[in-house]
Amino acid sequence: MATKVGILVVHGIGEQGKFETLEEIVRDLATALNADKTLRVRIVVNEKGTGAYAACQQTWQADDRETAIIEVRDQENQVTQLAFSEVWWADLGEPVSLQTELTFWAWGLSLWSRKQYNFPTSDHHMKSPHNINGEKPKIGFFARFSFFWVSLVISLVLPVLSFLSVILRKVLGFDLRPDILVQYLGDIKLYQQGKRQGKGPLVDLGKPPRASIRRRMLTELVQMSLRNYDRWYILSHSLGTIVAFNGLMEPEADLANYLSEKLWNKWQNFSQKKAQTGLSSKEIETMFISRPAWLASNDIVARSDLFKNLYGMVTYGSPLSKFGVVWPGIVPINTDTTVFNSKFEWLNVYDPTDPVAGKTALFNFETIRDKDKNENRQQPREIAYKAEGIHLLSHVKYLNYKASRKTPLVKQLAYWLLRGRSFQPGARSFGWPTESMVKIYIAIRRFIWLVALAFIAYILSFLVPFALPDFIKEIALKIPFLDLANPLSYIILAIVIVAVTGIIMRGLKITSN
């Protein structure tokens, strides 16, 4: 009889279509396993027998069954099925408009000046992120300077993108959208903002956008548990790691609020556990998600049952550390960590040249490893991995399979999922750097940002005088510090814009959400 292993994929920022991220991960994992000559690998996709009229291909299924399965047979004729499902939330973003673009730039250019977003909770199981000494994070000078620096570079990139989009469209017919930064980085703003701009999903009327995203995550977590796998895992990337982390930390009483009545009835047949004390009417009124009428005051989704067979979570390219500093109220930690089984591992994989990713020092917690010996396992395991040699591309290359690498991350993860043992990183090398190598890579990353600033300013000093009409050039000549042919002028102008935007937004007393 085959061993069945569930894998829940949570995508990050971007405009991914349904199943696109899942397909890419399945392809790379299967390719990595297929390179092992001791294994026989085949892929099964859950498709409908028919497609819509004039469809280009048959429709992949996203019902109670898994979307795709990698079936692996070893030399001893033992079969393991890696069954993949997906949390897809790209359609929950806000449509691009003049308003969303303006609010994005006002938000992005003023992050350096924002107040920390702390959301107090009355739930005694939840606490704010903190370091190993119990100290809560503060937005210090270095953090604010880092935000200021990134905003400075991005503010210079925008006019370059706008100019290139016009040239490429006219010359090559290639559409480089100047709003690409809004489309991608805008998802971070979407997840932390306090209210939706526009109509939004009916089911979460009046709630922040992250409510709908969390609903999909928690629904899939319950579905994974109901399938009763031998073991199951979560693979999450970029902003998807925040979504996955929130799912693992959600309080039991709140978790039940996200489910449909049909799914709740299925859960009741699976787990009959209730809270020892029911919620008061005041507690119900102040819950983040409104409590459905079919739930009693003591109805919960018991996390011990939900995560009974969860053996691990992988966060790669994760901005959790950034959220922990700027928006700690959005990523609180559930103090009840006894719900995770003894073999549970949280792997946090980061590329030191990935500006989004980092260690998760603010989210350390312990899970019970051996109850008899009273041994604990520290979570997460911090794993440095060089995903890509080119700066910035590292963020989207973590799970790419490269035959030239002896132990790429995707291969090591494939064996981890297949065998159910403790994760083993590759030997120390270019791809698996030591702590000293990590420091060198981080220094290189900062140097590249400095070079990028100078290079973009130089490009602007060439493009702007060429593209601007003569009457605007005449106006620019009257501004004392502005020389259109001098790269330093553009850096000074960007500094002024970022500084003024931050001061104005701070003065308006607009918090980080």
Short mmCIF file of C-alpha atoms in Angstrom, two decimals:
data_model
loop_
_atom_site.label_atom_id
_atom_site.label_comp_id
_atom_site.label_asym_id
_atom_site.label_seq_id
_atom_site.Cartn_x
_atom_site.Cartn_y
_atom_site.Cartn_z
CA MET A 1 0.00 0.00 0.00
CA ALA A 2 1.35 3.44 -0.96
CA THR A 3 2.43 6.02 1.59
CA LYS A 4 0.53 9.23 0.87
CA VAL A 5 2.20 12.56 1.66
CA GLY A 6 0.31 15.84 1.29
CA ILE A 7 2.03 19.05 0.20
CA LEU A 8 0.26 22.42 0.39
CA VAL A 9 1.79 25.10 -1.84
CA VAL A 10 1.32 28.80 -0.94
CA HIS A 11 2.49 31.24 -3.61
CA GLY A 12 3.95 34.69 -3.01
CA ILE A 13 3.51 38.09 -4.64
CA GLY A 14 2.77 38.35 -8.34
CA GLU A 15 0.03 37.68 -10.87
CA GLN A 16 0.19 33.91 -10.93
CA GLY A 17 -2.64 32.08 -12.65
CA LYS A 18 -4.41 29.23 -10.89
CA PHE A 19 -2.06 26.21 -10.54
CA GLU A 20 0.92 27.97 -12.18
CA THR A 21 3.04 27.96 -9.02
CA LEU A 22 1.97 24.41 -8.18
CA GLU A 23 2.89 23.18 -11.68
CA GLU A 24 6.33 24.80 -11.50
CA ILE A 25 7.10 23.25 -8.10
CA VAL A 26 5.84 19.80 -9.14
CA ARG A 27 7.96 19.96 -12.30
CA ASP A 28 11.17 20.86 -10.44
CA LEU A 29 10.65 18.36 -7.61
CA ALA A 30 9.83 15.55 -10.05
CA THR A 31 12.86 16.43 -12.20
CA ALA A 32 15.11 16.33 -9.14
CA LEU A 33 13.76 12.92 -8.09
CA ASN A 34 13.89 11.59 -11.65
CA ALA A 35 17.63 12.34 -11.74
CA ASP A 36 18.04 9.63 -9.06
CA LYS A 37 18.42 6.39 -11.07
CA THR A 38 17.26 4.32 -8.08
CA LEU A 39 13.77 5.81 -8.31
CA ARG A 40 10.96 5.53 -10.84
CA VAL A 41 8.86 8.66 -11.07
CA ARG A 42 5.57 9.49 -12.76
CA ILE A 43 3.13 12.41 -12.45
CA VAL A 44 -0.66 12.23 -12.26
CA VAL A 45 -2.80 15.35 -12.83
CA ASN A 46 -6.41 15.59 -11.66
CA GLU A 47 -8.28 16.90 -14.71
CA LYS A 48 -11.88 17.18 -15.73
CA GLY A 49 -12.88 14.98 -18.63
CA THR A 50 -14.26 18.00 -20.46
CA GLY A 51 -13.34 21.64 -20.90
CA ALA A 52 -15.30 24.84 -21.41
CA TYR A 53 -16.36 25.72 -24.95
CA ALA A 54 -13.33 26.73 -27.08
CA ALA A 55 -10.98 25.95 -24.18
CA CYS A 56 -7.28 25.65 -25.01
CA GLN A 57 -6.83 22.74 -22.60
CA GLN A 58 -8.72 20.61 -20.12
CA THR A 59 -9.42 22.13 -16.72
CA TRP A 60 -7.35 21.14 -13.71
CA GLN A 61 -9.40 20.28 -10.64
CA ALA A 62 -9.31 22.15 -7.31
CA ASP A 63 -12.00 20.26 -5.40
CA ASP A 64 -11.60 17.90 -2.44
CA ARG A 65 -9.00 15.90 -4.36
CA GLU A 66 -5.35 16.83 -4.86
CA THR A 67 -4.46 18.68 -8.05
CA ALA A 68 -1.30 16.74 -8.94
CA ILE A 69 0.55 13.70 -7.60
CA ILE A 70 4.18 12.67 -7.97
CA GLU A 71 4.29 8.90 -7.63
CA VAL A 72 7.70 7.51 -6.63
CA ARG A 73 8.67 3.82 -6.59
CA ASP A 74 12.00 2.87 -5.01
CA GLN A 75 14.25 -0.19 -5.52
CA GLU A 76 12.34 -2.16 -2.87
CA ASN A 77 9.12 -1.54 -4.81
CA GLN A 78 7.80 0.78 -2.08
CA VAL A 79 5.48 3.49 -3.46
CA THR A 80 5.17 7.02 -2.05
CA GLN A 81 2.67 9.50 -3.45
CA LEU A 82 3.44 13.21 -3.05
CA ALA A 83 0.02 14.83 -3.40
CA PHE A 84 -0.07 18.57 -4.13
CA SER A 85 -2.74 21.16 -3.36
CA GLU A 86 -2.53 24.95 -3.60
CA VAL A 87 -3.56 28.09 -1.75
CA TRP A 88 -4.16 30.52 -4.60
CA TRP A 89 -4.96 34.14 -3.72
CA ALA A 90 -3.59 36.21 -6.65
CA ASP A 91 -7.16 37.10 -7.71
CA LEU A 92 -7.79 38.85 -4.38
CA GLY A 93 -5.57 41.80 -5.22
CA GLU A 94 -6.98 45.23 -5.93
CA PRO A 95 -7.39 46.35 -9.56
CA VAL A 96 -4.80 48.84 -10.77
CA SER A 97 -6.16 52.38 -10.98
CA LEU A 98 -4.85 55.88 -10.54
CA GLN A 99 -5.94 55.77 -6.89
CA THR A 100 -4.18 52.46 -6.12
CA GLU A 101 -1.00 53.66 -7.85
CA LEU A 102 -0.93 56.96 -5.95
CA THR A 103 -1.66 55.32 -2.60
CA PHE A 104 1.02 52.68 -3.30
CA TRP A 105 3.72 55.29 -3.94
CA ALA A 106 2.65 57.37 -0.94
CA TRP A 107 2.87 54.19 1.17
CA GLY A 108 6.12 52.88 -0.32
CA LEU A 109 8.06 56.15 -0.20
CA SER A 110 7.04 56.82 3.40
CA LEU A 111 7.73 53.42 4.98
CA TRP A 112 10.92 54.76 6.54
CA SER A 113 8.91 57.24 8.63
CA ARG A 114 5.96 55.08 9.62
CA LYS A 115 4.94 54.17 13.14
CA GLN A 116 5.08 50.52 14.12
CA TYR A 117 1.75 48.73 13.75
CA ASN A 118 0.82 46.93 16.96
CA PHE A 119 -2.60 45.41 17.27
CA PRO A 120 -3.38 44.46 20.88
CA THR A 121 -5.25 41.20 21.32
CA SER A 122 -7.22 39.98 24.30
CA ASP A 123 -6.45 36.33 23.45
CA HIS A 124 -3.99 35.14 26.08
CA HIS A 125 -2.60 32.54 23.64
CA MET A 126 -1.24 35.24 21.31
CA LYS A 127 1.86 37.37 21.84
CA SER A 128 3.92 39.80 19.79
CA PRO A 129 7.10 38.71 17.97
CA HIS A 130 10.19 38.92 20.16
CA ASN A 131 13.83 37.85 20.15
CA ILE A 132 15.37 35.06 22.19
CA ASN A 133 15.71 37.44 25.18
CA GLY A 134 12.00 38.29 25.09
CA GLU A 135 12.59 41.82 23.73
CA LYS A 136 10.00 43.20 21.31
CA PRO A 137 11.36 44.75 18.09
CA LYS A 138 11.68 48.48 17.50
CA ILE A 139 12.07 50.32 14.22
CA GLY A 140 15.60 51.59 14.81
CA PHE A 141 17.77 53.93 12.80
CA PHE A 142 19.29 51.17 10.65
CA ALA A 143 15.86 49.77 9.74
CA ARG A 144 14.56 53.22 8.80
CA PHE A 145 17.71 53.95 6.80
CA SER A 146 17.31 50.66 4.92
CA PHE A 147 13.71 51.51 4.01
CA PHE A 148 14.78 55.01 2.98
CA TRP A 149 17.55 53.61 0.77
CA VAL A 150 15.28 51.11 -0.99
CA SER A 151 12.62 53.80 -1.53
CA LEU A 152 15.31 56.05 -2.98
CA VAL A 153 16.38 53.45 -5.56
CA ILE A 154 12.81 52.53 -6.49
CA SER A 155 11.83 56.18 -6.92
CA LEU A 156 14.61 56.48 -9.51
CA VAL A 157 13.64 53.21 -11.22
CA LEU A 158 10.09 54.39 -11.96
CA PRO A 159 10.96 57.06 -14.59
CA VAL A 160 13.41 54.65 -16.24
CA LEU A 161 10.69 51.98 -16.49
CA SER A 162 8.23 54.53 -17.87
CA PHE A 163 10.70 55.66 -20.54
CA LEU A 164 11.69 52.11 -21.51
CA SER A 165 8.06 51.03 -21.76
CA VAL A 166 7.41 53.71 -24.39
CA ILE A 167 10.55 52.85 -26.40
CA LEU A 168 10.02 49.09 -26.30
CA ARG A 169 6.34 49.40 -27.23
CA LYS A 170 7.08 51.57 -30.26
CA VAL A 171 10.22 49.80 -31.48
CA LEU A 172 9.71 46.13 -30.57
CA GLY A 173 6.01 45.96 -29.75
CA PHE A 174 6.97 44.67 -26.30
CA ASP A 175 4.79 45.89 -23.45
CA LEU A 176 6.90 46.63 -20.36
CA ARG A 177 4.33 47.92 -17.92
CA PRO A 178 5.58 50.82 -15.79
CA ASP A 179 3.11 49.76 -13.08
CA ILE A 180 4.96 46.46 -12.59
CA LEU A 181 6.24 47.61 -9.18
CA VAL A 182 2.68 48.38 -8.07
CA GLN A 183 1.53 44.96 -9.27
CA TYR A 184 4.19 43.07 -7.33
CA LEU A 185 5.18 45.12 -4.29
CA GLY A 186 1.58 46.27 -3.99
CA ASP A 187 0.67 42.85 -2.57
CA ILE A 188 2.74 43.63 0.54
CA LYS A 189 0.77 46.84 0.98
CA LEU A 190 -2.43 44.88 0.35
CA TYR A 191 -1.75 42.40 3.16
CA GLN A 192 -0.99 44.99 5.83
CA GLN A 193 -3.55 47.66 5.00
CA GLY A 194 -6.48 48.23 7.31
CA LYS A 195 -9.25 48.43 4.74
CA ARG A 196 -9.85 47.56 1.10
CA GLN A 197 -9.90 50.21 -1.61
CA GLY A 198 -12.91 49.25 -3.71
CA LYS A 199 -15.59 46.60 -3.31
CA GLY A 200 -13.70 43.40 -2.50
CA PRO A 201 -15.20 39.92 -1.83
CA LEU A 202 -18.73 39.89 -0.45
CA VAL A 203 -17.95 37.24 2.15
CA ASP A 204 -15.49 39.58 3.92
CA LEU A 205 -17.39 42.81 3.46
CA GLY A 206 -15.75 45.67 5.37
CA LYS A 207 -12.73 43.59 6.38
CA PRO A 208 -9.06 44.15 5.44
CA PRO A 209 -7.92 42.29 2.28
CA ARG A 210 -5.84 39.85 4.33
CA ALA A 211 -9.07 38.43 5.81
CA SER A 212 -10.00 36.86 2.45
CA ILE A 213 -6.46 35.57 1.91
CA ARG A 214 -6.39 33.98 5.36
CA ARG A 215 -9.79 32.41 4.71
CA ARG A 216 -8.36 30.49 1.75
CA MET A 217 -5.29 29.45 3.74
CA LEU A 218 -7.25 28.17 6.73
CA THR A 219 -9.80 26.42 4.53
CA GLU A 220 -6.99 24.50 2.83
CA LEU A 221 -5.35 23.66 6.16
CA VAL A 222 -8.59 22.01 7.30
CA GLN A 223 -8.93 20.20 3.96
CA MET A 224 -5.38 18.86 4.30
CA SER A 225 -6.13 17.54 7.78
CA LEU A 226 -9.40 15.92 6.69
CA ARG A 227 -7.62 13.95 3.95
CA ASN A 228 -5.80 12.10 6.74
CA TYR A 229 -2.41 11.86 5.03
CA ASP A 230 0.34 9.75 6.58
CA ARG A 231 2.09 13.10 6.90
CA TRP A 232 1.83 16.49 5.22
CA TYR A 233 3.85 19.64 4.68
CA ILE A 234 3.54 23.32 3.72
CA LEU A 235 5.77 24.96 1.08
CA SER A 236 5.41 28.75 1.12
CA HIS A 237 7.25 31.50 -0.76
CA SER A 238 7.69 35.25 -0.25
CA LEU A 239 4.51 36.92 1.04
CA GLY A 240 2.92 33.47 1.06
CA THR A 241 5.09 32.71 4.10
CA ILE A 242 3.18 35.38 6.05
CA VAL A 243 -0.09 33.78 4.96
CA ALA A 244 1.15 30.31 5.99
CA PHE A 245 2.53 31.55 9.32
CA ASN A 246 -0.77 33.25 10.15
CA GLY A 247 -2.54 29.97 9.40
CA LEU A 248 -0.34 28.01 11.81
CA MET A 249 -0.73 30.62 14.56
CA GLU A 250 -4.49 31.35 14.26
CA PRO A 251 -6.34 30.87 17.60
CA GLU A 252 -8.68 27.88 17.72
CA ALA A 253 -11.90 29.83 18.28
CA ASP A 254 -11.07 32.32 15.49
CA LEU A 255 -10.06 29.54 13.10
CA ALA A 256 -13.56 28.10 13.09
CA ASN A 257 -14.99 31.44 11.88
CA TYR A 258 -13.28 31.13 8.48
CA LEU A 259 -14.95 27.84 7.49
CA SER A 260 -18.09 27.35 5.41
CA GLU A 261 -20.97 25.51 7.08
CA LYS A 262 -20.37 22.49 4.85
CA LEU A 263 -16.69 22.29 5.77
CA TRP A 264 -17.47 22.87 9.46
CA ASN A 265 -19.85 19.88 9.43
CA LYS A 266 -17.08 17.74 7.92
CA TRP A 267 -14.71 18.94 10.63
CA GLN A 268 -17.22 18.08 13.38
CA ASN A 269 -17.34 14.51 12.08
CA PHE A 270 -13.53 14.46 12.22
CA SER A 271 -13.00 16.16 15.61
CA GLN A 272 -15.50 16.65 18.44
CA LYS A 273 -13.25 18.75 20.69
CA LYS A 274 -14.78 21.84 22.30
CA ALA A 275 -13.34 24.76 24.25
CA GLN A 276 -13.46 24.37 28.04
CA THR A 277 -15.18 27.75 28.35
CA GLY A 278 -17.37 29.44 25.78
CA LEU A 279 -16.79 32.88 24.31
CA SER A 280 -18.59 35.82 25.89
CA SER A 281 -20.86 37.98 23.76
CA LYS A 282 -18.28 40.80 23.96
CA GLU A 283 -15.51 38.49 22.74
CA ILE A 284 -17.67 37.36 19.82
CA GLU A 285 -18.43 40.97 18.85
CA THR A 286 -14.74 41.95 18.77
CA MET A 287 -13.46 38.97 16.75
CA PHE A 288 -11.50 39.81 13.58
CA ILE A 289 -13.80 37.61 11.46
CA SER A 290 -17.53 37.62 12.28
CA ARG A 291 -18.66 34.42 13.94
CA PRO A 292 -21.24 32.42 11.91
CA ALA A 293 -24.61 31.66 13.45
CA TRP A 294 -24.10 27.89 13.21
CA LEU A 295 -21.17 27.99 15.65
CA ALA A 296 -21.74 27.64 19.39
CA SER A 297 -19.70 29.79 21.76
CA ASN A 298 -17.41 26.86 22.61
CA ASP A 299 -16.94 25.54 19.05
CA ILE A 300 -13.30 25.43 17.96
CA VAL A 301 -11.01 23.86 15.39
CA ALA A 302 -8.62 22.07 17.75
CA ARG A 303 -5.09 22.83 16.55
CA SER A 304 -3.82 19.57 18.07
CA ASP A 305 -6.09 17.65 15.67
CA LEU A 306 -5.52 20.03 12.77
CA PHE A 307 -1.72 19.70 12.89
CA LYS A 308 -1.52 16.09 14.15
CA ASN A 309 0.13 14.83 10.93
CA LEU A 310 1.85 18.08 9.91
CA TYR A 311 5.53 17.18 9.68
CA GLY A 312 6.94 20.46 8.43
CA MET A 313 6.69 23.92 6.95
CA VAL A 314 9.16 25.55 4.57
CA THR A 315 9.37 29.33 4.29
CA TYR A 316 11.71 30.53 1.54
CA GLY A 317 12.33 34.10 0.44
CA SER A 318 10.34 35.14 3.53
CA PRO A 319 9.77 38.76 4.67
CA LEU A 320 8.66 37.59 8.14
CA SER A 321 11.55 39.44 9.79
CA LYS A 322 10.45 42.68 8.09
CA PHE A 323 6.84 42.20 9.14
CA GLY A 324 7.97 41.44 12.70
CA VAL A 325 9.64 44.85 12.92
CA VAL A 326 7.19 47.08 11.04
CA TRP A 327 3.85 45.23 11.41
CA PRO A 328 4.21 42.94 14.45
CA GLY A 329 0.46 43.18 15.06
CA ILE A 330 -0.15 41.23 11.84
CA VAL A 331 2.16 38.32 12.70
CA PRO A 332 1.55 37.45 16.38
CA ILE A 333 2.80 34.13 17.77
CA ASN A 334 0.50 31.53 19.32
CA THR A 335 2.02 30.47 22.64
CA ASP A 336 0.55 26.97 22.43
CA THR A 337 3.28 25.09 20.55
CA THR A 338 2.42 21.67 22.02
CA VAL A 339 0.04 21.15 19.06
CA PHE A 340 2.95 20.27 16.74
CA ASN A 341 4.13 16.66 16.72
CA SER A 342 7.65 15.61 17.67
CA LYS A 343 8.83 15.36 14.05
CA PHE A 344 7.62 18.80 12.97
CA GLU A 345 10.33 20.98 11.38
CA TRP A 346 10.05 24.60 10.30
CA LEU A 347 12.74 25.32 7.72
CA ASN A 348 13.39 28.97 6.94
CA VAL A 349 15.54 29.17 3.80
CA TYR A 350 17.03 32.53 2.86
CA ASP A 351 19.42 33.74 0.20
CA PRO A 352 21.73 36.43 1.63
CA THR A 353 21.49 38.35 -1.67
CA ASP A 354 17.68 38.28 -1.59
CA PRO A 355 16.57 41.71 -0.27
CA VAL A 356 13.18 40.31 0.77
CA ALA A 357 14.37 37.31 2.77
CA GLY A 358 16.15 37.02 6.09
CA LYS A 359 16.41 35.07 9.32
CA THR A 360 13.32 34.82 11.50
CA ALA A 361 14.94 35.66 14.84
CA LEU A 362 11.74 37.26 16.12
CA PHE A 363 9.67 34.10 15.72
CA ASN A 364 11.63 31.49 17.66
CA PHE A 365 9.59 28.93 19.57
CA GLU A 366 10.02 25.39 20.84
CA THR A 367 8.17 22.21 19.98
CA ILE A 368 8.29 19.05 22.03
CA ARG A 369 10.75 16.58 20.55
CA ASP A 370 10.66 13.83 23.16
CA LYS A 371 8.03 13.95 25.91
CA ASP A 372 9.69 11.21 27.95
CA LYS A 373 13.10 12.93 27.95
CA ASN A 374 11.54 16.42 28.12
CA GLU A 375 13.57 17.49 25.06
CA ASN A 376 12.55 20.45 22.90
CA ARG A 377 13.33 21.38 19.31
CA GLN A 378 14.04 25.02 18.49
CA GLN A 379 12.01 26.39 15.57
CA PRO A 380 12.72 27.46 12.90
CA ARG A 381 15.92 26.01 11.44
CA GLU A 382 17.69 28.86 9.66
CA ILE A 383 19.19 27.64 6.38
CA ALA A 384 21.31 29.88 4.15
CA TYR A 385 21.14 28.95 0.46
CA LYS A 386 22.51 30.72 -2.61
CA ALA A 387 19.65 30.32 -5.05
CA GLU A 388 21.00 32.41 -7.91
CA GLY A 389 24.22 34.23 -8.78
CA ILE A 390 22.42 37.28 -10.18
CA HIS A 391 21.27 39.79 -7.57
CA LEU A 392 17.47 40.13 -7.10
CA LEU A 393 16.76 37.06 -9.28
CA SER A 394 17.55 34.94 -6.23
CA HIS A 395 14.09 35.70 -4.83
CA VAL A 396 12.33 33.66 -7.54
CA LYS A 397 14.91 30.90 -8.05
CA TYR A 398 14.92 28.99 -4.75
CA LEU A 399 13.33 25.78 -6.01
CA ASN A 400 14.72 25.77 -9.54
CA TYR A 401 16.40 22.49 -10.41
CA LYS A 402 19.91 22.74 -11.85
CA ALA A 403 21.61 19.51 -12.93
CA SER A 404 25.00 21.23 -12.59
CA ARG A 405 24.49 21.47 -8.82
CA LYS A 406 25.19 18.32 -6.85
CA THR A 407 22.76 19.14 -4.03
CA PRO A 408 20.32 21.89 -5.07
CA LEU A 409 17.72 22.91 -2.50
CA VAL A 410 14.86 21.37 -4.47
CA LYS A 411 16.60 17.97 -4.46
CA GLN A 412 17.20 18.05 -0.70
CA LEU A 413 13.58 19.09 -0.11
CA ALA A 414 12.36 16.30 -2.40
CA TYR A 415 14.16 13.68 -0.29
CA TRP A 416 12.89 15.33 2.91
CA LEU A 417 9.30 15.09 1.67
CA LEU A 418 9.76 11.59 0.32
CA ARG A 419 11.43 10.00 3.33
CA GLY A 420 9.92 11.90 6.26
CA ARG A 421 13.27 12.27 8.01
CA SER A 422 15.01 15.36 9.40
CA PHE A 423 16.05 17.77 6.65
CA GLN A 424 19.66 17.54 5.50
CA PRO A 425 21.16 20.56 3.67
CA GLY A 426 23.87 20.06 1.08
CA ALA A 427 27.59 20.14 1.83
CA ARG A 428 29.08 23.58 2.48
CA SER A 429 29.76 25.14 -0.90
CA PHE A 430 28.82 28.06 -3.11
CA GLY A 431 25.18 27.01 -2.81
CA TRP A 432 25.21 26.32 0.95
CA PRO A 433 27.27 29.17 2.47
CA THR A 434 28.77 29.29 5.94
CA GLU A 435 28.03 32.17 8.34
CA SER A 436 31.18 34.00 7.21
CA MET A 437 30.16 33.57 3.57
CA VAL A 438 26.69 34.88 4.40
CA LYS A 439 28.23 38.10 5.76
CA ILE A 440 30.25 38.51 2.57
CA TYR A 441 27.15 37.98 0.40
CA ILE A 442 25.21 40.57 2.44
CA ALA A 443 28.05 43.08 2.00
CA ILE A 444 27.99 42.40 -1.76
CA ARG A 445 24.22 42.94 -1.81
CA ARG A 446 24.56 46.35 -0.15
CA PHE A 447 27.34 47.30 -2.52
CA ILE A 448 25.16 46.35 -5.50
CA TRP A 449 22.37 48.60 -4.22
CA LEU A 450 24.89 51.46 -4.06
CA VAL A 451 26.08 50.76 -7.61
CA ALA A 452 22.46 50.47 -8.79
CA LEU A 453 21.68 53.90 -7.38
CA ALA A 454 24.61 55.49 -9.20
CA PHE A 455 23.91 53.61 -12.44
CA ILE A 456 20.20 54.49 -12.54
CA ALA A 457 21.02 58.15 -11.84
CA TYR A 458 23.51 58.07 -14.74
CA ILE A 459 20.88 56.56 -17.06
CA LEU A 460 18.45 59.30 -16.09
CA SER A 461 21.04 62.00 -16.80
CA PHE A 462 21.18 60.64 -20.35
CA LEU A 463 17.51 59.88 -20.97
CA VAL A 464 15.77 62.87 -19.39
CA PRO A 465 17.51 65.66 -21.39
CA PHE A 466 16.87 63.63 -24.52
CA ALA A 467 13.16 63.00 -23.81
CA LEU A 468 11.92 66.21 -22.17
CA PRO A 469 10.30 68.97 -24.26
CA ASP A 470 12.27 72.22 -24.51
CA PHE A 471 9.85 74.27 -22.38
CA ILE A 472 10.25 71.87 -19.45
CA LYS A 473 14.03 72.00 -19.81
CA GLU A 474 13.86 75.79 -19.54
CA ILE A 475 11.84 75.51 -16.32
CA ALA A 476 14.32 72.96 -14.93
CA LEU A 477 17.24 75.31 -15.60
CA LYS A 478 15.73 77.81 -13.18
CA ILE A 479 15.85 75.32 -10.26
CA PRO A 480 19.15 76.03 -8.41
CA PHE A 481 20.40 72.51 -7.62
CA LEU A 482 18.94 70.76 -10.69
CA ASP A 483 21.26 70.01 -13.61
CA LEU A 484 19.56 67.58 -15.99
CA ALA A 485 22.91 66.28 -17.23
CA ASN A 486 24.30 65.64 -13.73
CA PRO A 487 23.47 62.22 -12.14
CA LEU A 488 23.87 63.69 -8.65
CA SER A 489 20.91 66.01 -9.30
CA TYR A 490 18.57 63.06 -9.65
CA ILE A 491 19.82 61.49 -6.42
CA ILE A 492 19.28 64.77 -4.56
CA LEU A 493 15.81 65.15 -6.09
CA ALA A 494 14.89 61.58 -5.09
CA ILE A 495 16.14 62.18 -1.52
CA VAL A 496 13.96 65.28 -1.28
CA ILE A 497 10.88 63.44 -2.64
CA VAL A 498 11.28 60.45 -0.29
CA ALA A 499 11.98 62.69 2.72
CA VAL A 500 9.06 65.05 2.07
CA THR A 501 6.64 62.15 1.40
CA GLY A 502 7.66 60.48 4.66
CA ILE A 503 7.30 63.68 6.68
CA ILE A 504 3.87 64.43 5.20
CA MET A 505 2.53 60.90 5.79
CA ARG A 506 3.92 60.94 9.34
CA GLY A 507 2.33 64.32 9.93
CA LEU A 508 -1.02 63.00 8.77
CA LYS A 509 -0.63 60.38 11.53
CA ILE A 510 -1.16 57.51 9.10
CA THR A 511 0.03 54.29 10.74
CA SER A 512 1.74 51.46 8.93
CA ASN A 513 -1.54 49.77 8.09
#
